[in-house]
CSV table of C-alpha atoms in Angstrom, one decimal:
chain,number,residue,atom,x,y,z
O,10,MET,CA,131.1,74.0,33.9
O,11,ARG,CA,134.9,73.4,34.1
O,12,LYS,CA,135.1,72.8,30.4
O,13,TYR,CA,133.1,76.0,29.7
O,14,THR,CA,135.4,78.0,32.0
O,15,THR,CA,138.5,76.6,30.3
O,16,ILE,CA,137.1,77.6,26.9
O,17,CYS,CA,136.3,81.1,28.2
O,18,ALA,CA,139.8,81.5,29.6
O,19,LEU,CA,141.3,80.4,26.3
O,20,LEU,CA,139.2,82.8,24.4
O,21,PHE,CA,140.1,85.6,26.7
O,22,LEU,CA,143.8,84.8,26.4
O,23,SER,CA,143.4,84.7,22.6
O,24,LEU,CA,141.8,88.1,22.7
O,25,VAL,CA,144.5,89.5,24.9
O,26,ALA,CA,147.1,88.2,22.5
O,27,THR,CA,145.3,89.8,19.6
O,28,TRP,CA,145.0,93.1,21.4
O,29,ALA,CA,148.7,93.0,22.3
O,30,GLN,CA,149.6,92.5,18.7
O,31,SER,CA,147.4,95.4,17.5
O,32,TYR,CA,149.3,98.2,15.7
O,33,VAL,CA,149.7,101.3,17.7
O,34,PRO,CA,151.3,104.1,15.6
O,35,ALA,CA,154.2,105.9,17.2
O,36,PRO,CA,153.9,109.7,18.0
O,37,GLU,CA,156.2,110.5,15.1
O,38,ASN,CA,153.9,108.4,12.8
O,39,LEU,CA,150.8,110.4,14.0
O,40,ARG,CA,152.7,113.6,13.3
O,41,ALA,CA,153.6,112.4,9.8
O,42,ARG,CA,150.0,111.5,9.2
O,43,GLU,CA,149.0,115.1,10.1
O,44,GLU,CA,151.7,116.6,7.9
O,45,PHE,CA,150.7,114.3,5.0
O,46,GLN,CA,147.1,115.4,5.3
O,47,ASP,CA,148.2,119.1,5.4
O,48,ASP,CA,150.3,118.7,2.2
O,49,LYS,CA,147.3,117.7,0.0
O,50,PHE,CA,149.2,117.5,-3.3
O,51,GLY,CA,151.9,115.1,-4.5
O,52,ILE,CA,153.5,114.0,-7.8
O,53,PHE,CA,153.8,110.3,-8.7
O,54,LEU,CA,156.8,109.4,-10.9
O,55,HIS,CA,156.6,106.1,-12.8
O,56,TRP,CA,160.1,105.6,-14.3
O,57,GLY,CA,161.9,102.4,-15.1
O,58,LEU,CA,163.3,100.3,-18.0
O,59,TYR,CA,159.7,100.3,-19.4
O,60,SER,CA,160.2,103.9,-20.4
O,61,MET,CA,162.6,102.8,-23.1
O,62,LEU,CA,159.9,100.8,-24.9
O,63,ALA,CA,157.5,103.9,-24.6
O,64,GLN,CA,154.5,101.6,-24.3
O,65,GLY,CA,153.6,102.0,-20.6
O,66,GLU,CA,154.7,100.1,-17.5
O,67,TRP,CA,152.7,96.9,-18.2
O,68,TYR,CA,154.2,96.2,-21.7
O,69,MET,CA,156.4,93.3,-20.5
O,70,THR,CA,153.5,91.2,-19.3
O,71,ASN,CA,150.9,92.5,-21.8
O,72,GLN,CA,153.2,91.3,-24.7
O,73,ASP,CA,154.7,88.2,-22.8
O,74,ILE,CA,158.2,89.4,-23.3
O,75,ASN,CA,160.8,86.9,-22.1
O,76,HIS,CA,162.4,88.3,-18.9
O,77,GLU,CA,166.0,87.4,-20.2
O,78,GLU,CA,165.3,89.4,-23.3
O,79,TYR,CA,163.7,92.3,-21.3
O,80,ARG,CA,166.8,92.5,-19.1
O,81,LYS,CA,168.9,93.5,-22.2
O,82,LEU,CA,167.1,96.9,-22.1
O,83,ALA,CA,169.4,97.8,-19.1
O,84,SER,CA,172.5,97.8,-21.3
O,85,GLY,CA,171.1,100.6,-23.3
O,86,PHE,CA,169.5,102.7,-20.6
O,87,TYR,CA,171.3,106.0,-20.5
O,88,PRO,CA,169.0,108.9,-19.4
O,89,SER,CA,171.5,111.6,-20.3
O,90,ARG,CA,169.1,114.4,-19.6
O,91,PHE,CA,168.1,113.4,-16.1
O,92,ASP,CA,168.5,116.3,-13.7
O,93,ALA,CA,167.1,115.6,-10.2
O,94,ASP,CA,167.1,119.3,-9.3
O,95,ALA,CA,165.2,120.3,-12.4
O,96,TRP,CA,162.6,117.6,-11.6
O,97,VAL,CA,162.1,118.6,-8.0
O,98,LYS,CA,162.1,122.3,-8.7
O,99,ALA,CA,159.4,122.0,-11.3
O,100,ILE,CA,157.4,119.9,-8.9
O,101,ALA,CA,157.9,122.2,-6.0
O,102,ASP,CA,157.0,125.2,-8.1
O,103,ALA,CA,153.7,123.5,-9.0
O,104,GLY,CA,152.8,123.5,-5.4
O,105,ALA,CA,153.3,119.8,-4.8
O,106,ARG,CA,154.6,119.0,-1.3
O,107,TYR,CA,155.8,115.4,-1.9
O,108,ILE,CA,157.0,113.0,-4.6
O,109,CYS,CA,156.3,109.2,-4.8
O,110,PHE,CA,159.0,107.6,-6.9
O,111,THR,CA,158.9,104.0,-8.3
O,112,SER,CA,161.9,102.5,-6.7
O,113,ARG,CA,161.1,99.0,-8.2
O,114,HIS,CA,158.1,98.3,-10.4
O,115,HIS,CA,156.6,95.0,-11.5
O,116,GLU,CA,159.4,94.5,-14.1
O,117,GLY,CA,161.8,93.8,-11.2
O,118,PHE,CA,164.4,96.5,-12.1
O,119,SER,CA,165.7,98.5,-9.1
O,120,MET,CA,166.2,102.3,-9.7
O,121,TRP,CA,168.9,102.6,-7.1
O,122,GLY,CA,172.3,101.0,-6.4
O,123,THR,CA,171.0,98.1,-4.4
O,124,LYS,CA,173.5,95.5,-3.2
O,125,TYR,CA,170.9,92.8,-3.2
O,126,SER,CA,170.7,92.5,-7.0
O,127,ASP,CA,172.9,93.5,-9.9
O,128,TYR,CA,169.8,94.2,-11.9
O,129,ASN,CA,169.8,97.9,-11.0
O,130,ILE,CA,170.5,101.3,-12.6
O,131,VAL,CA,174.0,101.5,-11.2
O,132,ASP,CA,175.3,98.0,-12.0
O,133,ALA,CA,173.4,97.0,-15.1
O,134,THR,CA,173.4,100.2,-17.1
O,135,PRO,CA,176.0,102.4,-18.7
O,136,PHE,CA,174.5,105.4,-16.8
O,137,LYS,CA,176.1,104.2,-13.5
O,138,ARG,CA,174.3,106.9,-11.5
O,139,ASP,CA,172.1,106.3,-8.5
O,140,VAL,CA,169.1,108.4,-9.6
O,141,LEU,CA,167.2,107.7,-6.3
O,142,LYS,CA,170.1,109.1,-4.3
O,143,GLU,CA,170.2,112.2,-6.5
O,144,LEU,CA,166.4,112.6,-6.2
O,145,SER,CA,166.5,112.1,-2.4
O,146,ASP,CA,169.2,114.8,-2.1
O,147,ALA,CA,167.2,117.2,-4.3
O,148,CYS,CA,164.1,116.7,-2.3
O,149,GLN,CA,165.9,117.7,0.8
O,150,ARG,CA,167.3,120.8,-0.9
O,151,TYR,CA,163.8,121.9,-2.0
O,152,GLY,CA,161.9,120.8,1.1
O,153,VAL,CA,159.9,118.2,-0.8
O,154,LYS,CA,159.0,115.0,1.1
O,155,LEU,CA,159.9,111.7,-0.6
O,156,HIS,CA,157.7,108.6,-0.7
O,157,LEU,CA,158.8,105.4,-2.4
O,158,TYR,CA,156.7,103.0,-4.5
O,159,TYR,CA,157.7,99.4,-4.1
O,160,SER,CA,156.2,96.5,-6.0
O,161,HIS,CA,155.3,93.3,-4.1
O,162,LEU,CA,155.2,91.3,-7.3
O,163,ASP,CA,158.0,90.6,-9.8
O,164,TRP,CA,157.9,89.5,-13.4
O,165,ASP,CA,161.6,88.8,-13.5
O,166,ARG,CA,162.7,86.8,-10.5
O,167,ASP,CA,162.3,83.0,-10.3
O,168,ASP,CA,161.8,83.1,-6.6
O,169,TYR,CA,158.6,85.1,-6.9
O,170,TYR,CA,156.7,81.8,-6.6
O,171,PRO,CA,154.0,80.7,-6.7
O,172,LEU,CA,153.3,82.9,-9.7
O,173,GLY,CA,150.4,85.4,-9.5
O,174,ARG,CA,147.9,86.1,-12.2
O,175,THR,CA,150.2,88.5,-14.1
O,176,GLY,CA,153.6,87.9,-15.7
O,177,ARG,CA,152.9,84.3,-16.5
O,178,GLY,CA,154.3,84.6,-20.0
O,179,THR,CA,157.7,86.1,-19.2
O,180,GLY,CA,159.6,82.8,-19.3
O,181,ARG,CA,160.5,82.3,-15.7
O,182,THR,CA,161.1,78.9,-14.2
O,183,THR,CA,158.6,77.6,-11.6
O,184,HIS,CA,160.9,76.2,-9.0
O,185,GLY,CA,161.4,79.4,-7.0
O,186,GLU,CA,161.4,79.7,-3.3
O,187,TRP,CA,159.0,82.3,-1.8
O,188,LYS,CA,161.0,82.7,1.4
O,189,THR,CA,164.1,83.9,-0.5
O,190,TYR,CA,162.0,86.4,-2.4
O,191,TYR,CA,160.4,87.7,0.8
O,192,GLN,CA,163.8,88.1,2.4
O,193,PHE,CA,165.1,89.9,-0.8
O,194,MET,CA,162.2,92.4,-0.5
O,195,ASN,CA,162.8,93.1,3.2
O,196,ASN,CA,166.5,93.5,2.6
O,197,GLN,CA,165.8,96.1,-0.1
O,198,ILE,CA,163.2,97.9,1.9
O,199,THR,CA,165.7,98.1,4.8
O,200,GLU,CA,168.3,99.5,2.4
O,201,LEU,CA,165.9,102.1,1.2
O,202,LEU,CA,164.9,103.3,4.7
O,203,THR,CA,168.5,103.2,5.9
O,204,ASN,CA,170.4,104.8,3.0
O,205,TYR,CA,167.9,107.0,1.2
O,206,GLY,CA,166.1,108.8,3.9
O,207,PRO,CA,164.2,110.5,5.2
O,208,ILE,CA,161.5,108.5,3.5
O,209,ARG,CA,158.0,109.6,4.7
O,210,ALA,CA,156.1,106.7,3.1
O,211,ILE,CA,156.4,103.3,1.5
O,212,TRP,CA,153.7,102.9,-1.2
O,213,PHE,CA,153.1,99.2,-1.9
O,214,ASP,CA,151.5,97.7,-5.0
O,215,GLY,CA,150.8,94.2,-6.3
O,216,TRP,CA,148.9,92.5,-3.6
O,217,TRP,CA,146.1,92.0,-6.1
O,218,ASP,CA,148.4,89.6,-8.1
O,219,HIS,CA,147.3,86.8,-5.8
O,220,ASP,CA,143.7,87.9,-5.3
O,221,GLN,CA,142.5,84.7,-6.9
O,222,ASP,CA,144.6,82.8,-4.4
O,223,PRO,CA,143.0,83.7,-1.0
O,224,ASP,CA,145.3,81.4,0.9
O,225,PHE,CA,148.5,83.1,-0.3
O,226,ASP,CA,150.3,84.8,2.6
O,227,TRP,CA,152.1,88.0,1.8
O,228,GLN,CA,153.4,88.2,5.4
O,229,LEU,CA,152.4,91.8,5.6
O,230,PRO,CA,152.2,92.0,9.4
O,231,GLU,CA,155.9,91.0,9.7
O,232,GLN,CA,156.9,93.4,6.9
O,233,TYR,CA,154.9,96.3,8.3
O,234,ALA,CA,156.4,95.7,11.7
O,235,MET,CA,159.9,95.8,10.3
O,236,ILE,CA,159.3,99.1,8.6
O,237,HIS,CA,157.8,100.7,11.7
O,238,ARG,CA,160.7,99.4,13.8
O,239,LEU,CA,163.3,100.8,11.4
O,240,SER,CA,161.5,104.1,10.9
O,241,PRO,CA,158.5,104.6,13.3
O,242,GLY,CA,157.4,107.8,11.5
O,243,CYS,CA,157.3,106.1,8.0
O,244,LEU,CA,153.8,105.8,6.7
O,245,ILE,CA,152.7,102.6,5.0
O,246,GLY,CA,150.1,102.5,2.2
O,247,ASN,CA,149.1,99.6,0.0
O,248,ASN,CA,147.3,99.9,-3.3
O,249,HIS,CA,145.4,96.6,-2.7
O,250,HIS,CA,141.9,98.1,-3.4
O,251,GLN,CA,140.7,96.8,-0.1
O,252,VAL,CA,139.8,98.3,3.3
O,253,PRO,CA,143.2,99.1,5.0
O,254,PHE,CA,144.9,96.2,6.7
O,255,GLU,CA,146.3,96.3,10.2
O,256,GLY,CA,149.6,98.2,10.3
O,257,GLU,CA,148.7,100.6,7.4
O,258,ASP,CA,148.8,104.4,7.9
O,259,ILE,CA,147.1,105.7,4.8
O,260,GLN,CA,144.3,104.5,2.5
O,261,ILE,CA,144.9,104.6,-1.2
O,262,PHE,CA,142.3,105.0,-4.0
O,263,GLU,CA,143.3,104.4,-7.6
O,264,ARG,CA,141.9,106.5,-10.4
O,265,ASP,CA,138.9,107.6,-8.3
O,266,LEU,CA,138.0,109.9,-5.5
O,267,PRO,CA,137.0,108.3,-2.2
O,268,GLY,CA,133.4,107.2,-2.5
O,269,GLU,CA,133.5,106.9,-6.2
O,270,ASN,CA,134.3,103.8,-8.4
O,271,THR,CA,134.2,104.7,-12.0
O,272,ALA,CA,137.4,102.8,-12.8
O,273,GLY,CA,136.3,99.7,-10.9
O,274,LEU,CA,139.3,99.8,-8.5
O,275,SER,CA,137.9,101.8,-5.6
O,276,GLY,CA,134.8,100.3,-4.2
O,277,GLN,CA,136.2,99.8,-0.8
O,278,ALA,CA,134.8,101.5,2.3
O,279,ILE,CA,136.4,104.8,3.4
O,280,SER,CA,138.4,104.4,6.6
O,281,HIS,CA,139.4,106.8,9.3
O,282,LEU,CA,143.0,106.9,8.0
O,283,PRO,CA,144.5,109.8,5.9
O,284,LEU,CA,143.3,109.4,2.3
O,285,GLU,CA,145.0,109.6,-1.0
O,286,THR,CA,143.8,109.2,-4.6
O,287,CYS,CA,146.3,108.6,-7.4
O,288,GLN,CA,145.4,109.7,-10.9
O,289,THR,CA,147.2,109.9,-14.3
O,290,MET,CA,148.0,113.3,-16.0
O,291,ASN,CA,147.3,111.6,-19.3
O,292,GLY,CA,146.1,108.0,-19.8
O,293,MET,CA,149.1,106.0,-18.6
O,294,TRP,CA,151.4,105.7,-15.6
O,295,GLY,CA,154.6,104.9,-17.4
O,296,TYR,CA,155.7,106.8,-20.5
O,297,LYS,CA,153.8,106.0,-23.6
O,298,ILE,CA,155.0,107.9,-26.7
O,299,VAL,CA,151.6,107.9,-28.5
O,300,ASP,CA,149.6,109.0,-25.4
O,301,GLN,CA,149.3,112.7,-25.7
O,302,ASN,CA,145.8,112.8,-24.3
O,303,TYR,CA,146.7,115.0,-21.4
O,304,LYS,CA,143.9,116.2,-19.1
O,305,SER,CA,143.4,119.9,-19.2
O,306,THR,CA,144.8,122.1,-16.4
O,307,LYS,CA,141.2,122.9,-15.4
O,308,THR,CA,140.4,119.2,-15.1
O,309,LEU,CA,143.5,118.5,-13.0
O,310,ILE,CA,142.8,121.4,-10.7
O,311,HIS,CA,139.2,120.3,-10.3
O,312,TYR,CA,140.5,116.8,-9.3
O,313,LEU,CA,142.8,118.3,-6.7
O,314,VAL,CA,140.0,120.5,-5.3
O,315,ARG,CA,137.5,117.7,-5.3
O,316,ALA,CA,140.0,115.4,-3.5
O,317,ALA,CA,140.6,118.1,-0.8
O,318,GLY,CA,136.8,118.5,-0.4
O,319,ARG,CA,136.7,114.7,0.4
O,320,ASP,CA,139.5,115.1,2.9
O,321,ALA,CA,142.0,113.4,0.6
O,322,ASN,CA,145.3,114.1,-1.1
O,323,LEU,CA,145.9,114.0,-4.8
O,324,LEU,CA,148.9,112.0,-6.1
O,325,MET,CA,149.1,113.1,-9.7
O,326,ASN,CA,151.3,111.0,-12.0
O,327,ILE,CA,153.9,111.8,-14.6
O,328,GLY,CA,155.8,109.2,-16.7
O,329,PRO,CA,159.3,110.5,-17.4
O,330,GLN,CA,160.9,109.9,-20.8
O,331,PRO,CA,163.7,107.4,-21.4
O,332,ASN,CA,166.2,110.3,-21.8
O,333,GLY,CA,165.5,111.4,-18.2
O,334,GLU,CA,163.3,114.5,-19.0
O,335,LEU,CA,159.8,115.1,-17.9
O,336,PRO,CA,157.5,115.4,-20.9
O,337,ALA,CA,157.0,119.0,-22.1
O,338,THR,CA,153.2,118.9,-21.7
O,339,ALA,CA,153.5,117.6,-18.2
O,340,LEU,CA,155.9,120.5,-17.4
O,341,GLU,CA,153.3,122.9,-18.9
O,342,ARG,CA,150.6,121.5,-16.7
O,343,LEU,CA,152.8,121.8,-13.6
O,344,ARG,CA,153.5,125.4,-14.4
O,345,GLU,CA,149.8,126.2,-14.8
O,346,ILE,CA,148.8,124.4,-11.7
O,347,GLY,CA,151.6,126.2,-9.8
O,348,GLN,CA,150.2,129.6,-10.9
O,349,TRP,CA,146.8,128.6,-9.6
O,350,MET,CA,148.2,127.3,-6.3
O,351,LYS,CA,150.0,130.6,-5.7
O,352,THR,CA,146.6,132.3,-5.4
O,353,TYR,CA,144.4,129.5,-4.0
O,354,GLY,CA,146.8,127.2,-2.1
O,355,GLU,CA,145.6,128.6,1.2
O,356,THR,CA,142.2,127.1,0.5
O,357,ILE,CA,143.8,123.7,-0.1
O,358,TYR,CA,146.9,123.3,2.2
O,359,GLY,CA,146.2,122.4,5.8
O,360,THR,CA,142.5,122.1,5.2
O,361,ARG,CA,140.1,119.2,5.9
O,362,GLY,CA,136.9,118.2,4.2
O,363,GLY,CA,134.4,121.0,4.8
O,364,ASP,CA,131.1,121.3,6.6
O,365,VAL,CA,129.1,120.8,3.5
O,366,ALA,CA,129.5,117.4,1.8
O,367,PRO,CA,130.6,117.4,-1.9
O,368,ARG,CA,127.9,118.4,-4.4
O,369,ASP,CA,127.6,118.5,-8.2
O,370,TRP,CA,128.5,122.2,-8.1
O,371,GLY,CA,131.7,121.7,-6.0
O,372,VAL,CA,133.1,121.1,-2.6
O,373,THR,CA,134.0,122.8,0.7
O,374,THR,CA,137.2,122.8,2.6
O,375,ARG,CA,137.7,123.9,6.2
O,376,LYS,CA,140.6,125.4,8.2
O,377,GLY,CA,140.0,126.9,11.6
O,378,ASP,CA,137.1,129.4,11.4
O,379,LYS,CA,137.3,129.6,7.6
O,380,LEU,CA,135.1,127.6,5.4
O,381,TYR,CA,136.1,127.7,1.7
O,382,VAL,CA,133.3,127.1,-0.8
O,383,HIS,CA,134.8,125.9,-4.1
O,384,VAL,CA,132.3,126.6,-6.9
O,385,LEU,CA,133.4,124.4,-9.8
O,386,ASN,CA,130.3,124.2,-11.9
O,387,LEU,CA,127.3,126.6,-11.3
O,388,PRO,CA,125.0,128.0,-14.0
O,389,ASP,CA,123.7,130.9,-12.1
O,390,GLN,CA,124.5,133.5,-9.4
O,391,GLY,CA,123.0,131.8,-6.4
O,392,LEU,CA,124.0,128.9,-4.2
O,393,PHE,CA,122.3,127.3,-1.2
O,394,LEU,CA,124.5,125.7,1.5
O,395,PRO,CA,122.8,123.4,4.1
O,396,LEU,CA,124.9,124.9,6.8
O,397,THR,CA,123.0,124.7,10.1
O,398,ASP,CA,125.7,124.1,12.8
O,399,ALA,CA,127.6,127.3,12.4
O,400,LYS,CA,126.8,131.0,12.0
O,401,VAL,CA,128.3,132.9,9.1
O,402,LYS,CA,130.1,136.1,10.2
O,403,SER,CA,131.2,137.2,6.7
O,404,ALA,CA,131.4,136.1,3.1
O,405,VAL,CA,133.9,137.3,0.6
O,406,CYS,CA,135.3,136.3,-2.8
O,407,PHE,CA,138.6,134.8,-1.9
O,408,LYS,CA,140.8,136.1,-4.7
O,409,ASP,CA,139.9,139.8,-4.3
O,410,LYS,CA,138.0,140.0,-0.9
O,411,ARG,CA,134.9,141.5,-2.5
O,412,PRO,CA,131.9,141.0,-0.3
O,413,VAL,CA,129.5,138.2,-1.3
O,414,SER,CA,125.9,138.8,-0.3
O,415,PHE,CA,124.4,136.1,2.0
O,416,LYS,CA,121.3,135.3,4.0
O,417,GLN,CA,121.2,132.7,6.7
O,418,ASN,CA,118.2,131.0,8.4
O,419,LYS,CA,117.6,127.8,10.2
O,420,GLU,CA,117.7,125.9,6.9
O,421,GLY,CA,121.1,127.1,5.9
O,422,VAL,CA,122.9,129.8,4.0
O,423,PHE,CA,122.1,131.3,0.6
O,424,LEU,CA,124.9,133.1,-1.3
O,425,THR,CA,124.4,135.6,-4.1
O,426,PHE,CA,127.4,136.1,-6.2
O,427,PRO,CA,128.3,139.4,-8.0
O,428,GLU,CA,128.4,137.5,-11.3
O,429,VAL,CA,127.9,133.9,-12.6
O,430,PRO,CA,131.0,132.0,-11.5
O,431,ALA,CA,133.3,131.5,-14.5
O,432,ASP,CA,136.7,130.9,-12.9
O,433,ILE,CA,138.4,127.5,-12.9
O,434,ASP,CA,137.4,127.5,-9.2
O,435,TYR,CA,135.4,130.4,-7.8
O,436,VAL,CA,136.2,130.4,-4.1
O,437,VAL,CA,134.1,132.0,-1.5
O,438,GLU,CA,135.6,132.4,2.0
O,439,LEU,CA,133.1,132.2,4.8
O,440,THR,CA,134.2,133.3,8.3
O,441,LEU,CA,132.3,131.3,10.9
O,442,LYS,CA,131.4,132.4,14.4
């Protein structure tokens, strides 16, 4: 009995210790989560030395380029047409509320004037300008929130060791020291949060580099605790394609909407955390000169609407050119999305997933007593909504407030439209009692 009691006591103490270490988000973090969910639309910017090769951000490892040779790109990186205000204004005019910028991608090059490595845009290039500082300042001028992508893996440094499953052909030595790399990362993250704020989120990537090595310890709890200590309101997301880990504040889905897995990267369960799906505007994340296969404005708007209907944000990617400009087609898409958002933004911003789950015809979003029915694909003039928990007071076409005929019974609501919906998104506004 005494042995049993001792075991129980030890188990209890272990549980108490676990509970004591559980992450409890600060009030400012909870406010940031709400704000993040309200924003609904952000722009991802993948920009680094890889833009110079114009073959996408994975070219270094895909072609096994020696890291010493790759480093020589920095001496010719001079994005003479970079204009942070022009970038941020175009993004804000598109209706996007935040930017996520690649501060350091897998290639290992830092896009700010870090003091922890001379392999950065200020010290290693003739450009000598801190583009992240300029971008941060422009975001504050235009009221756009700034998120920072940060790669956990590195195809350049020797102390990223043991090596993961990528970057094995880049010619690094294998006598690195993981603890120095880990300290390097934390020093840089501290620098970013201290000198480039306000930063609303850190967006990690690369955990999957050691997914074939289950015993590898990324030391995420310590890193997450450091971030929340430095900036309690800073949100943490990790593109690890797993159910969120302890200490994370948002859940990320790559190239798929929550609940879908067409790309094979998003089969994880949907958590209670704020959700975000990232998607490319064309086919690549980083600039690729031959990739002009841009999605249509209609397709991109549908993706944004379908994300909102699943209670998720859309982080839509653009790969800036090596000269510092955003591609002309990307700017055209931003302008066209912005025109649509000027009319329909009210049905997206500040909403949550609606009362009717996503269907083939579209989705619903909800804000207060308004239920917005987004009809994206419907061949006729009628639509049945299995809406049984609320009574409809009125139904109108959102864009012009024309009445929409409806009938409601215990099974739901049947809408009859004045014409077959042909808009990019035919939105019906239901006012609920």
